[in-house]
mmCIF file of C-alpha atoms in Angstrom:
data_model
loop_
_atom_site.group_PDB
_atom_site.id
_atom_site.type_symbol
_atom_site.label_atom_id
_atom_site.label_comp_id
_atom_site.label_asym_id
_atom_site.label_seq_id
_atom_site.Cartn_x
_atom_site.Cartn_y
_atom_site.Cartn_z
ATOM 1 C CA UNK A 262 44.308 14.078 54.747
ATOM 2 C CA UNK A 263 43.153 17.381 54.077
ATOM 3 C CA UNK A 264 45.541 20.129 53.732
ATOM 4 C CA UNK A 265 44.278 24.233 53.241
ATOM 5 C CA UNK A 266 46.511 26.643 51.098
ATOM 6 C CA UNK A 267 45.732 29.947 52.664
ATOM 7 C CA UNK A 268 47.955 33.419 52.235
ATOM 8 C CA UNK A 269 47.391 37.074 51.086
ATOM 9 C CA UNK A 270 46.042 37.601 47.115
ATOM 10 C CA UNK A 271 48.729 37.882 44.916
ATOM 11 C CA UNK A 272 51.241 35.293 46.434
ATOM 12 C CA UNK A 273 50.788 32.425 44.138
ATOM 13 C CA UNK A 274 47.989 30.452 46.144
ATOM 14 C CA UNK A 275 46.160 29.385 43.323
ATOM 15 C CA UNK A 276 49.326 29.669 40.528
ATOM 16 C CA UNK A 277 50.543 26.383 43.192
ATOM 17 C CA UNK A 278 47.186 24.448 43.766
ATOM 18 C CA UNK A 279 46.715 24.956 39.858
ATOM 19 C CA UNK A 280 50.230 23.318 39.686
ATOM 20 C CA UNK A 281 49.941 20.206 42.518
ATOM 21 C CA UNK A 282 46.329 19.455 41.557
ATOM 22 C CA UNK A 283 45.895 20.199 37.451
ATOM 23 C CA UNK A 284 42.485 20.979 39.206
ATOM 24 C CA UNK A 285 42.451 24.075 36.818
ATOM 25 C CA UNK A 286 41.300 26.789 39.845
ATOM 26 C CA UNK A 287 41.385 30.303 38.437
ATOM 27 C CA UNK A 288 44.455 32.216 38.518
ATOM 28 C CA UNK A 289 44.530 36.072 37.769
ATOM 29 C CA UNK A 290 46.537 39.082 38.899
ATOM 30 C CA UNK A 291 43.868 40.452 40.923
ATOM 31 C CA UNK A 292 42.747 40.150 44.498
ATOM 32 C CA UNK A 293 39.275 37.361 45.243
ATOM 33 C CA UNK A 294 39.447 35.614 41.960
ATOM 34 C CA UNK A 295 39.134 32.263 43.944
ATOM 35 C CA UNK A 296 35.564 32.789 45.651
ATOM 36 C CA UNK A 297 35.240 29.513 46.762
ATOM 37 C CA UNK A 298 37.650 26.767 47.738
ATOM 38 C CA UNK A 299 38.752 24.778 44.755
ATOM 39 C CA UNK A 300 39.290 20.756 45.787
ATOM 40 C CA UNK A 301 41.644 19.166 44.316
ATOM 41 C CA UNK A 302 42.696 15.287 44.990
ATOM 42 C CA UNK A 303 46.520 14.786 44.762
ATOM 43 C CA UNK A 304 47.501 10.693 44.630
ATOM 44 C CA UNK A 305 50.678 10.649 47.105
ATOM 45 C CA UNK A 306 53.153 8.599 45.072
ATOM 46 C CA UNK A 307 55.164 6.137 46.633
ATOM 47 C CA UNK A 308 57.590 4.211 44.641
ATOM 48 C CA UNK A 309 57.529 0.673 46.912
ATOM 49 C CA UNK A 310 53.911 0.560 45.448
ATOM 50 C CA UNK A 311 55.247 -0.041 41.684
ATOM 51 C CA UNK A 312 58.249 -2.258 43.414
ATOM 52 C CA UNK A 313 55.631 -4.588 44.951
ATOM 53 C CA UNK A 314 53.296 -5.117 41.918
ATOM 54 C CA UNK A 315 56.100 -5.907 40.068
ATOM 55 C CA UNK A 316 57.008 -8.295 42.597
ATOM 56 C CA UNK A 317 53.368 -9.514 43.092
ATOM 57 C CA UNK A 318 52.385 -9.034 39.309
ATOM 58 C CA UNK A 319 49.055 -7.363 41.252
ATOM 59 C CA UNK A 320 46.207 -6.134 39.014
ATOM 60 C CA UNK A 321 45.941 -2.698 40.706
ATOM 61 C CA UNK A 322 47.357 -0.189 42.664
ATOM 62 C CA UNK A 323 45.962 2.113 45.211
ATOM 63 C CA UNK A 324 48.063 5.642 46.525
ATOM 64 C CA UNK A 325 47.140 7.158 49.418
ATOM 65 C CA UNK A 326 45.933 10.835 48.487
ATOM 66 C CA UNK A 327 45.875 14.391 49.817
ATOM 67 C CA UNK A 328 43.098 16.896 49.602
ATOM 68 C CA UNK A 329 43.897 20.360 49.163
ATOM 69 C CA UNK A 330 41.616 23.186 49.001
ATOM 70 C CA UNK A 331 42.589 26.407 47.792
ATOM 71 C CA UNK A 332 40.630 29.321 50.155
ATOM 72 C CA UNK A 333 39.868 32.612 49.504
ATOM 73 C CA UNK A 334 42.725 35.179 49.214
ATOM 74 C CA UNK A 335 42.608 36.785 52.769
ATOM 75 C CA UNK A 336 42.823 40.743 53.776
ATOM 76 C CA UNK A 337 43.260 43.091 56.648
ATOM 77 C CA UNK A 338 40.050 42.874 58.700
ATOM 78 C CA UNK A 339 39.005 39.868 56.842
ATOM 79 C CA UNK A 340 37.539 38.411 60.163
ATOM 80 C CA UNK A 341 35.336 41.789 60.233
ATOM 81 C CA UNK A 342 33.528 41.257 57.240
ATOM 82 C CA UNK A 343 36.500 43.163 55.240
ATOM 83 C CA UNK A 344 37.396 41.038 51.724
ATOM 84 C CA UNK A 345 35.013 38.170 51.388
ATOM 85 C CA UNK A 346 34.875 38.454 55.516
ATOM 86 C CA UNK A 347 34.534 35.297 57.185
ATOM 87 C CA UNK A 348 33.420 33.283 53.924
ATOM 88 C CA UNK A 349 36.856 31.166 54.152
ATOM 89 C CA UNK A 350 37.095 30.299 57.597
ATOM 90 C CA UNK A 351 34.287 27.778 58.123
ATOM 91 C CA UNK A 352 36.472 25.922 55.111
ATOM 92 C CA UNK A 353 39.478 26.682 56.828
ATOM 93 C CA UNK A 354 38.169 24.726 60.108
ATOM 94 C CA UNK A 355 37.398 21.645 58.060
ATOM 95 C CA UNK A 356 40.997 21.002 56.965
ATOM 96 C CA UNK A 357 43.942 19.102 59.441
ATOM 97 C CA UNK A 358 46.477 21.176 58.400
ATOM 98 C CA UNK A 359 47.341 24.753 56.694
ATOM 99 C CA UNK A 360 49.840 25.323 54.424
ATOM 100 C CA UNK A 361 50.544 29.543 54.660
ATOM 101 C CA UNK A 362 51.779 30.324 51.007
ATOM 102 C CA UNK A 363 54.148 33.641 51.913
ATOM 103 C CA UNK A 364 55.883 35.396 48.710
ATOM 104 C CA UNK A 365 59.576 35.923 49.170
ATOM 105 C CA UNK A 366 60.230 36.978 45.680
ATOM 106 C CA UNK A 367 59.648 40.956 44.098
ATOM 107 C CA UNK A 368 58.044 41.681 40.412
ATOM 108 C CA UNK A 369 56.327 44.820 39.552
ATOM 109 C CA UNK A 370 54.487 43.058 36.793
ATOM 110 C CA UNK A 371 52.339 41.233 39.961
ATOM 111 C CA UNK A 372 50.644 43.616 42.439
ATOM 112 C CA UNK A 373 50.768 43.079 46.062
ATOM 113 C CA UNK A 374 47.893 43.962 48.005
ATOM 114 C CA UNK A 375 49.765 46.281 50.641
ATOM 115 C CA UNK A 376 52.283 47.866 47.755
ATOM 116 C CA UNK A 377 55.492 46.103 48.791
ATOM 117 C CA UNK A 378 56.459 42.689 49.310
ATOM 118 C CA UNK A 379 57.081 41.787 53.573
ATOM 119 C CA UNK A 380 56.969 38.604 54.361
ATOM 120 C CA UNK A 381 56.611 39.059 58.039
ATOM 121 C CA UNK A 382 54.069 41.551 57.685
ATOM 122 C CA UNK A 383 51.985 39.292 55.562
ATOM 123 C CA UNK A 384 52.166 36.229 57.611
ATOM 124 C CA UNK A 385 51.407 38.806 61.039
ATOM 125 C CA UNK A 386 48.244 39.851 59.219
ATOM 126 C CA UNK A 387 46.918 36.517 58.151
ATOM 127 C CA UNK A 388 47.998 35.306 61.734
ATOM 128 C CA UNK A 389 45.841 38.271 63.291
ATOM 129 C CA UNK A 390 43.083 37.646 61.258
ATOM 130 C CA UNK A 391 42.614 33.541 62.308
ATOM 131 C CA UNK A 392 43.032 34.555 65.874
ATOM 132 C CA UNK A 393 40.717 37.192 65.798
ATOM 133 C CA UNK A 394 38.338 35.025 64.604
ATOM 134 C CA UNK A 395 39.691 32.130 67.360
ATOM 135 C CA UNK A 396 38.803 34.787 69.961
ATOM 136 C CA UNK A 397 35.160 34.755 68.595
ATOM 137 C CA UNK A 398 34.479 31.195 68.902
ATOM 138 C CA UNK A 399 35.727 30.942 72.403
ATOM 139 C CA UNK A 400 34.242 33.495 73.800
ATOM 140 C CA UNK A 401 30.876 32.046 72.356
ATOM 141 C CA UNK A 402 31.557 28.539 74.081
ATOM 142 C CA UNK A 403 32.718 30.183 76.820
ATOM 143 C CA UNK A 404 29.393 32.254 77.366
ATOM 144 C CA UNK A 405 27.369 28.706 77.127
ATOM 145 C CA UNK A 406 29.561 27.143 79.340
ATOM 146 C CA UNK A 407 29.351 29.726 82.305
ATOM 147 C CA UNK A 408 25.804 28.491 83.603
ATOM 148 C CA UNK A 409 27.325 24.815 83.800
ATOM 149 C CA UNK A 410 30.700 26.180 85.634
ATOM 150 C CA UNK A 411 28.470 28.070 88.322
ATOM 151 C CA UNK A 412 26.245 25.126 88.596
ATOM 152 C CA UNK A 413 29.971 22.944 90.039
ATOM 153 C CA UNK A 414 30.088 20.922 87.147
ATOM 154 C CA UNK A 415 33.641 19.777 87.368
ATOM 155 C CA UNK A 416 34.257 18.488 84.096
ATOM 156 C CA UNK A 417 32.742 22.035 82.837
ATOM 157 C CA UNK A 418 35.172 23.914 84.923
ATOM 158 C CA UNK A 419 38.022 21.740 84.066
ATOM 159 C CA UNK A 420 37.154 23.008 80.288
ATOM 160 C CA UNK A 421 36.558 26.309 80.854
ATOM 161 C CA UNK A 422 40.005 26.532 82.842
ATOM 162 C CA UNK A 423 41.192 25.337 79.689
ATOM 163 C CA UNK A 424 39.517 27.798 77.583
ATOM 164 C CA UNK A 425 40.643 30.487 79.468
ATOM 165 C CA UNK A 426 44.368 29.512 79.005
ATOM 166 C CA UNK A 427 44.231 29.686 75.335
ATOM 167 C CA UNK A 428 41.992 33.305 75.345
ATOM 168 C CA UNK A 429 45.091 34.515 76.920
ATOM 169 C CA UNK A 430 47.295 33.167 74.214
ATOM 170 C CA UNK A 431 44.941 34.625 71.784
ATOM 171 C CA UNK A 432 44.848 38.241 72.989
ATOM 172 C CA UNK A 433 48.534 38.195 72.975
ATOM 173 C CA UNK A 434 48.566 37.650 69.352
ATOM 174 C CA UNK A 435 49.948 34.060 69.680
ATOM 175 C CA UNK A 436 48.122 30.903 68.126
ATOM 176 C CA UNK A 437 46.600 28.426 70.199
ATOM 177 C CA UNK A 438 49.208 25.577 68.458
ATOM 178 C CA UNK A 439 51.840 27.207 70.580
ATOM 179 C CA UNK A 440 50.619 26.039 73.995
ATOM 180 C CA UNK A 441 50.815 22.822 75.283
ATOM 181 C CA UNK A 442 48.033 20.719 76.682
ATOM 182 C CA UNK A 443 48.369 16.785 78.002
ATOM 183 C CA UNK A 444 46.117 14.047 75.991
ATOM 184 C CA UNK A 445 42.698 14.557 77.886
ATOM 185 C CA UNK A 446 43.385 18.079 77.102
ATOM 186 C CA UNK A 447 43.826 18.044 73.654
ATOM 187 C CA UNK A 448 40.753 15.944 72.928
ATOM 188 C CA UNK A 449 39.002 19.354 74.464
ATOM 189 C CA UNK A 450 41.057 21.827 72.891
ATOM 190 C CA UNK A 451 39.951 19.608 69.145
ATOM 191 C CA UNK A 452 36.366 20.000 69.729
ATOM 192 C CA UNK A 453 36.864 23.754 69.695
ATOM 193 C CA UNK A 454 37.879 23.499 66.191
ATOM 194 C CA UNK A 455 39.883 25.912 66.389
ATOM 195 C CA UNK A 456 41.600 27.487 63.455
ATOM 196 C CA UNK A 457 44.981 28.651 64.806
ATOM 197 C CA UNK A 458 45.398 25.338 66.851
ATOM 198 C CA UNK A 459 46.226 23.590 63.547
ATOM 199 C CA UNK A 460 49.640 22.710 62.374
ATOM 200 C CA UNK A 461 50.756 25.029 59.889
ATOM 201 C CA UNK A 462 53.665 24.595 56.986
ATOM 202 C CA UNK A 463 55.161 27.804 55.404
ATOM 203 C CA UNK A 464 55.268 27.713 51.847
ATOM 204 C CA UNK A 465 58.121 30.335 50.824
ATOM 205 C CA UNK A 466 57.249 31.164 47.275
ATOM 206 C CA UNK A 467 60.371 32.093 45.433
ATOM 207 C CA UNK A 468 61.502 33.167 41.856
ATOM 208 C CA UNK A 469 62.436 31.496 38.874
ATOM 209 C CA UNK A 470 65.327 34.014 38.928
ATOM 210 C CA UNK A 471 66.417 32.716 42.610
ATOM 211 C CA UNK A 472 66.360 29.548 41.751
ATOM 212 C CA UNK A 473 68.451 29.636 38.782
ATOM 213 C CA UNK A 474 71.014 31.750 40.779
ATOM 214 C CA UNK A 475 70.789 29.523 43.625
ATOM 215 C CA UNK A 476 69.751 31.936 45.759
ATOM 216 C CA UNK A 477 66.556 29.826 47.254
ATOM 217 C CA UNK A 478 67.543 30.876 50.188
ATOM 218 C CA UNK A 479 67.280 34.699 50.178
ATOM 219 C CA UNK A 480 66.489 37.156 52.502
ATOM 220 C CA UNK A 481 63.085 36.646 52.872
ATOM 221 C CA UNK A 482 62.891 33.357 53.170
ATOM 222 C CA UNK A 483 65.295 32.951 56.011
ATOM 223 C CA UNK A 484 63.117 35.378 57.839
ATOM 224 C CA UNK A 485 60.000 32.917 57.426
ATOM 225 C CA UNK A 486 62.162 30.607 58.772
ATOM 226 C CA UNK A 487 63.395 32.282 61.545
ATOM 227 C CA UNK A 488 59.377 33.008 62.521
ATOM 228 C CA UNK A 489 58.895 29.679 61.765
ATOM 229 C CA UNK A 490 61.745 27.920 63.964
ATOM 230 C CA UNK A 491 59.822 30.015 66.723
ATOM 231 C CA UNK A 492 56.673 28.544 66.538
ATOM 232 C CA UNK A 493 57.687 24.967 65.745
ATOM 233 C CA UNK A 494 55.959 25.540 62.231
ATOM 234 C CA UNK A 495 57.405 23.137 58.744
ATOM 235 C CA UNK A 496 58.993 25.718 55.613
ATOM 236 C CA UNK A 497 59.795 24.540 52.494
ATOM 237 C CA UNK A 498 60.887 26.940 49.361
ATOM 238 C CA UNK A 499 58.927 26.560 46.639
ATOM 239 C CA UNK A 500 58.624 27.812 42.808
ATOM 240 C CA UNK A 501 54.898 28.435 42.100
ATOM 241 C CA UNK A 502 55.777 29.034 38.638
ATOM 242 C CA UNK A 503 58.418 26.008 38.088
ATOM 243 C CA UNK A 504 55.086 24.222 39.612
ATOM 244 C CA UNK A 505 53.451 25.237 37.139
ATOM 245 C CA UNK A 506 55.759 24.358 33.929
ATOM 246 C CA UNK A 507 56.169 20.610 35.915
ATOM 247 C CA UNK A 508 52.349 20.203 35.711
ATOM 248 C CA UNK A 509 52.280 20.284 32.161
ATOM 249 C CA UNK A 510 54.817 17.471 31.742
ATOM 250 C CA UNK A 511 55.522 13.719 31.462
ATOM 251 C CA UNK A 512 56.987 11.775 33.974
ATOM 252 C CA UNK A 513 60.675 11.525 32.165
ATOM 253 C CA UNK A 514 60.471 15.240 31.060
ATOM 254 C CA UNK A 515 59.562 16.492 34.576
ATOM 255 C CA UNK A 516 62.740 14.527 36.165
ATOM 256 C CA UNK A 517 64.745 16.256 33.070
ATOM 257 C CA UNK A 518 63.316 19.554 33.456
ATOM 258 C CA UNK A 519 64.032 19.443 38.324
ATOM 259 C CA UNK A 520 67.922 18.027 37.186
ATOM 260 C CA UNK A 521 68.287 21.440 35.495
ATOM 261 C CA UNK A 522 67.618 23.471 38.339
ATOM 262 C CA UNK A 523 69.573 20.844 40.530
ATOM 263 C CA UNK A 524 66.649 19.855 42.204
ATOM 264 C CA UNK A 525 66.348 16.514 43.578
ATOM 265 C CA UNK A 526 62.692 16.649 43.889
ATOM 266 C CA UNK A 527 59.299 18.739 42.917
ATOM 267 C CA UNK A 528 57.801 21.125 44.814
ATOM 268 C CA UNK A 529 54.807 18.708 45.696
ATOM 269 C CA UNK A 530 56.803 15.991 47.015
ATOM 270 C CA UNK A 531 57.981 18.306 49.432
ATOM 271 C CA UNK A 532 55.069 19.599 50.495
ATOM 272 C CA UNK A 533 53.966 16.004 50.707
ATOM 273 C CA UNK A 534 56.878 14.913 52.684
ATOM 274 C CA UNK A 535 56.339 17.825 54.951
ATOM 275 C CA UNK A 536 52.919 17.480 55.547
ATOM 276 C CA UNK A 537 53.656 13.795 56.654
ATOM 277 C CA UNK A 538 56.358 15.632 59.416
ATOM 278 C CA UNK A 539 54.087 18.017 60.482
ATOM 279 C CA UNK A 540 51.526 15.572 61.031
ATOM 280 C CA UNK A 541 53.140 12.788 62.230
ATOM 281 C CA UNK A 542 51.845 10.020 59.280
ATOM 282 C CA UNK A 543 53.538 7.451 57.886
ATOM 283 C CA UNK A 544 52.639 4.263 55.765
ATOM 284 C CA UNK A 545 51.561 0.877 56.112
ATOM 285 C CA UNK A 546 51.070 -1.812 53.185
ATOM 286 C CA UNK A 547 49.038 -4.414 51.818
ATOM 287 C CA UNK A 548 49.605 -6.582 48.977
ATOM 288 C CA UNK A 549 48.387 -9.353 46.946
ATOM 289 C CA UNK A 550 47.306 -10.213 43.362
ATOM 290 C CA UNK A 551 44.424 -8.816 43.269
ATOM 291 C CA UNK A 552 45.842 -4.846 44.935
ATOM 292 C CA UNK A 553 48.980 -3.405 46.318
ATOM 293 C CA UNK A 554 47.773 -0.441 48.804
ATOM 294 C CA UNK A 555 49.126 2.068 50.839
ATOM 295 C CA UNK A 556 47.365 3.115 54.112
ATOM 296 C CA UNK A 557 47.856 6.313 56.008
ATOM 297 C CA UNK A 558 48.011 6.131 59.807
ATOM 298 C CA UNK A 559 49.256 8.095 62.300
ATOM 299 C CA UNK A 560 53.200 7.501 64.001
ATOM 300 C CA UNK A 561 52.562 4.895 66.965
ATOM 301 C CA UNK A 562 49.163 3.297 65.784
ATOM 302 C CA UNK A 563 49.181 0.072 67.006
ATOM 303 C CA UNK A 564 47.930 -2.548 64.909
ATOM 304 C CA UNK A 565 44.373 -3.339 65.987
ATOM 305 C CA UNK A 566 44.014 0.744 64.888
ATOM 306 C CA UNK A 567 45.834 -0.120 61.737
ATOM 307 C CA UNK A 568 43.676 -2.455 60.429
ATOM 308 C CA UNK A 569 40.738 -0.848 61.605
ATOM 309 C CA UNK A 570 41.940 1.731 58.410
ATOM 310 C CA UNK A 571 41.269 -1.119 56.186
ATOM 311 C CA UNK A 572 37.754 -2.113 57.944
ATOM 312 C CA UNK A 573 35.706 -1.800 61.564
ATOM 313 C CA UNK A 574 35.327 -5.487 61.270
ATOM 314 C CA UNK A 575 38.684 -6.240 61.009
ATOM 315 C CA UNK A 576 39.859 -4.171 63.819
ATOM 316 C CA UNK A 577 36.855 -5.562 66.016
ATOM 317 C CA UNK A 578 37.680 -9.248 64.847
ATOM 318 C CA UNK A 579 41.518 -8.545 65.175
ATOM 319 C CA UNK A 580 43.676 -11.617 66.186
ATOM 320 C CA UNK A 581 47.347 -11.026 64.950
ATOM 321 C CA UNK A 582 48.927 -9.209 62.163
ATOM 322 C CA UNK A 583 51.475 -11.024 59.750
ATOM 323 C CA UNK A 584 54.355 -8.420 58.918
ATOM 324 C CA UNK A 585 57.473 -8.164 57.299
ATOM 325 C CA UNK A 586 59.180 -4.929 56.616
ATOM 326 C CA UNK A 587 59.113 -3.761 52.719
ATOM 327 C CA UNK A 588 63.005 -3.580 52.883
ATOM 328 C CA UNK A 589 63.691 -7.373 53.898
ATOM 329 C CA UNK A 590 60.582 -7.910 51.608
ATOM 330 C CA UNK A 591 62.572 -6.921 48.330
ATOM 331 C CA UNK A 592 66.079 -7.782 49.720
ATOM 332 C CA UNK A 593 64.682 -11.798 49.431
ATOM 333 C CA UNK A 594 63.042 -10.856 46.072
ATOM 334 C CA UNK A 595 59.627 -12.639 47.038
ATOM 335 C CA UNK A 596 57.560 -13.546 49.697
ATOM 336 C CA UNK A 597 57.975 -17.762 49.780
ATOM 337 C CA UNK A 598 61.740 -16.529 50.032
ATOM 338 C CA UNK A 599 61.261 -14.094 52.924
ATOM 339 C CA UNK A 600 58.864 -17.033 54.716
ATOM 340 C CA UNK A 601 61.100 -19.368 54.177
ATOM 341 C CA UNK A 602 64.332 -17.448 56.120
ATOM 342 C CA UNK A 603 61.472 -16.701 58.757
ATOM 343 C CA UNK A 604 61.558 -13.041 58.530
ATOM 344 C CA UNK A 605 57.415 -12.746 58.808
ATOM 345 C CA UNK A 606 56.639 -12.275 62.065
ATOM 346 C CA UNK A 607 53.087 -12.471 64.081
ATOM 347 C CA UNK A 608 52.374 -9.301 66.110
ATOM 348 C CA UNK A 609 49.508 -8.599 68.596
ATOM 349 C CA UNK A 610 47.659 -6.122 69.687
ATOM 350 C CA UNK A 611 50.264 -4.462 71.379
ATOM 351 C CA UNK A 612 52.499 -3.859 67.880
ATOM 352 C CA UNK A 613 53.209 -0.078 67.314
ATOM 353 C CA UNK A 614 52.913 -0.705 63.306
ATOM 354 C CA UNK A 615 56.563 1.064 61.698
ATOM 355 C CA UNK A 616 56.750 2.840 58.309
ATOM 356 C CA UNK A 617 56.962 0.751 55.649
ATOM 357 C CA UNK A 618 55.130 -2.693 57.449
ATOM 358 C CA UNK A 619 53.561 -4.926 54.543
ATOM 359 C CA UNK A 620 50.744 -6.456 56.605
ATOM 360 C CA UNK A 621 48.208 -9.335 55.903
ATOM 361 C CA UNK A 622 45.674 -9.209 59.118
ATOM 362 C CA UNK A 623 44.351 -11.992 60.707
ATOM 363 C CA UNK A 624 40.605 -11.523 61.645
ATOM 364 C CA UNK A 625 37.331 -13.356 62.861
ATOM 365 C CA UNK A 626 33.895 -11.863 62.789
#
């Protein structure tokens, strides 16, 4: 999964990837000092993982992980050349999902590109700036696909209908994620590529001070989630800078350090857990002596899909899958115990795999 942190200079884009990744991008008080996207490889951490090699005694164990790449702080006519101009958006186009870090939090000591802090207005111009350059790409594939449309190519037409929908969307300021298109459509509407049909997650990025106070939820922030709510977009709050401190810690020290803010959980794992929302993902396992493994597939894969994660050959050879659900798993406290009170099952092809499955496949090639 590949996740972009996008947002103005100045709000604590790279302060946060810094913090989630230990990647070490550059962080300074002044506008561009992230030229190009930093990638950083975050291991998603899921406790059943260290529950199962304990139970299995397994020699390794493999997290699913998240790619995040920091882009370019973004201006006011960045899709015009204005800022580093459209340096950031072919990265932008490469990722599944955005995460749009907004400050909601004041300090002289840290400039803001536009003088004042507005959350609104910052999100707006970001917004403006992705559709502008949304416009531009459809109106390009638009131009190559008139000679095919006038020619009565009726899959062409059927596009370019299509394309035309979302161009009015566009030019009324709204992204193309706020329309709705059926599943032929939407295999379309992905080839595009287009930016502002991605799924995007709000990061509000508050104080230290708010925090503390317990005032997370402050002005600003409920307006992000008011725009939010209206768009069907993810927020979480965040604390760039309590990121930041957590980074720099041990395990035991980092759940010490979240219990004196009252927090139940870091920043990352909710931006993790969110992301998982947003995108509809959840987690299958395998496990064995030799690994315990967490796989990453999409809500209602079925299993054939599922194990094509794992290998081609095993999705192509597929036969049944042996499952038993992590919970009943560790309720019997071993796996000849769950066997024995018959609570594997054999699924076929038609199994819509559930969160949490521990699966051996059954394959022939």
């Amino acid at each position: 999964m590949k996740l972009g942190i996008v947002g103005l200079p100045n709000v604590g884009k790279s302060t946060l990837f810094n913090a989630i990744t230990k990647a070490g991008a550059e962080s300074a008080n002044y506008p561009f000092c992230t030229i190009e996207p930093n990638v950083g490889v975050v291991s998603v951490r899921d406790k059943r993982l260290d529950v199962l090699q304990a139970l299995y005694n397994s020699k390794k164990v493999v997290h699913t992980a998240i790619e995040f790449y920091d882009i370019a702080g973004l201006v006011k006519g960045a899709s015009k050349g204005e800022g580093l101009g459209n340096k950031f958006l072919s990265h932008i186009r490469e990722v599944e999902s955005i995460v749009h870090v907004v400050r909601c939090f004041t300090d002289d000591n840290i400039i803001h590109v536009d003088g004042n802090v507005d959350p609104l207005r910052d999100i707006d111009t970001i917004n403006l700036e992705l559709i502008f350059s949304d416009l531009d790409v459809l109106e390009r594939r638009m131009e190559k696909s008139v000679k095919l449309v006038r020619s009565g190519d009726k899959t062409a037409k059927t596009e370019y209908e299509i394309m035309e929908r979302i161009k009015v969307q566009l030019e009324a300021n709204s992204p193309a994620r706020t329309l709705e298109f059926n599943e032929e459509e939407s295999v379309f509407v992905s080839s595009l590529f287009l930016i502002t049909s991605k799924p995007v997650l709000y990061a509000a990025n508050i104080s230290e001070e708010d925090l503390v106070s317990g005032n997370s939820e402050n002005d600003m922030v409920k307006k992000v989630k008011e725009f939010a709510a209206n768009e069907n977009s993810e927020v979480i709050t965040v604390c760039a800078r309590l990121e930041e401190e957590l980074s720099t810690l041990e395990d035991d020290e980092k759940i010490e350090l979240l219990n004196e803010y009252g927090l139940e959980e870091s920043g990352l794992d909710k931006l993790i857990h969110a992301s998982y929302k947003l995108l509809g993902l959840m987690s299958f396992l395998t496990a064995g002596v030799q690994e315990i493994r967490a796989w990453t597939i999409h809500i209602g894969t079925k299993a054939p899909a599922a194990a094509g994660k794992i290998h081609s050959d095993i999705e192509r050879g597929f036969i049944r899958a042996e499952i038993v659900s992590y919970d009943k798993l560790i309720e019997c406290g071993s796996e000849a115990a769950a066997k024995e009170k018959g609570l594997y099952r054999l699924e076929g092809k038609e199994y819509i795999m559930q969160d949490g499955d521990v699966v051996n496949f059954r394959f022939n090639v």
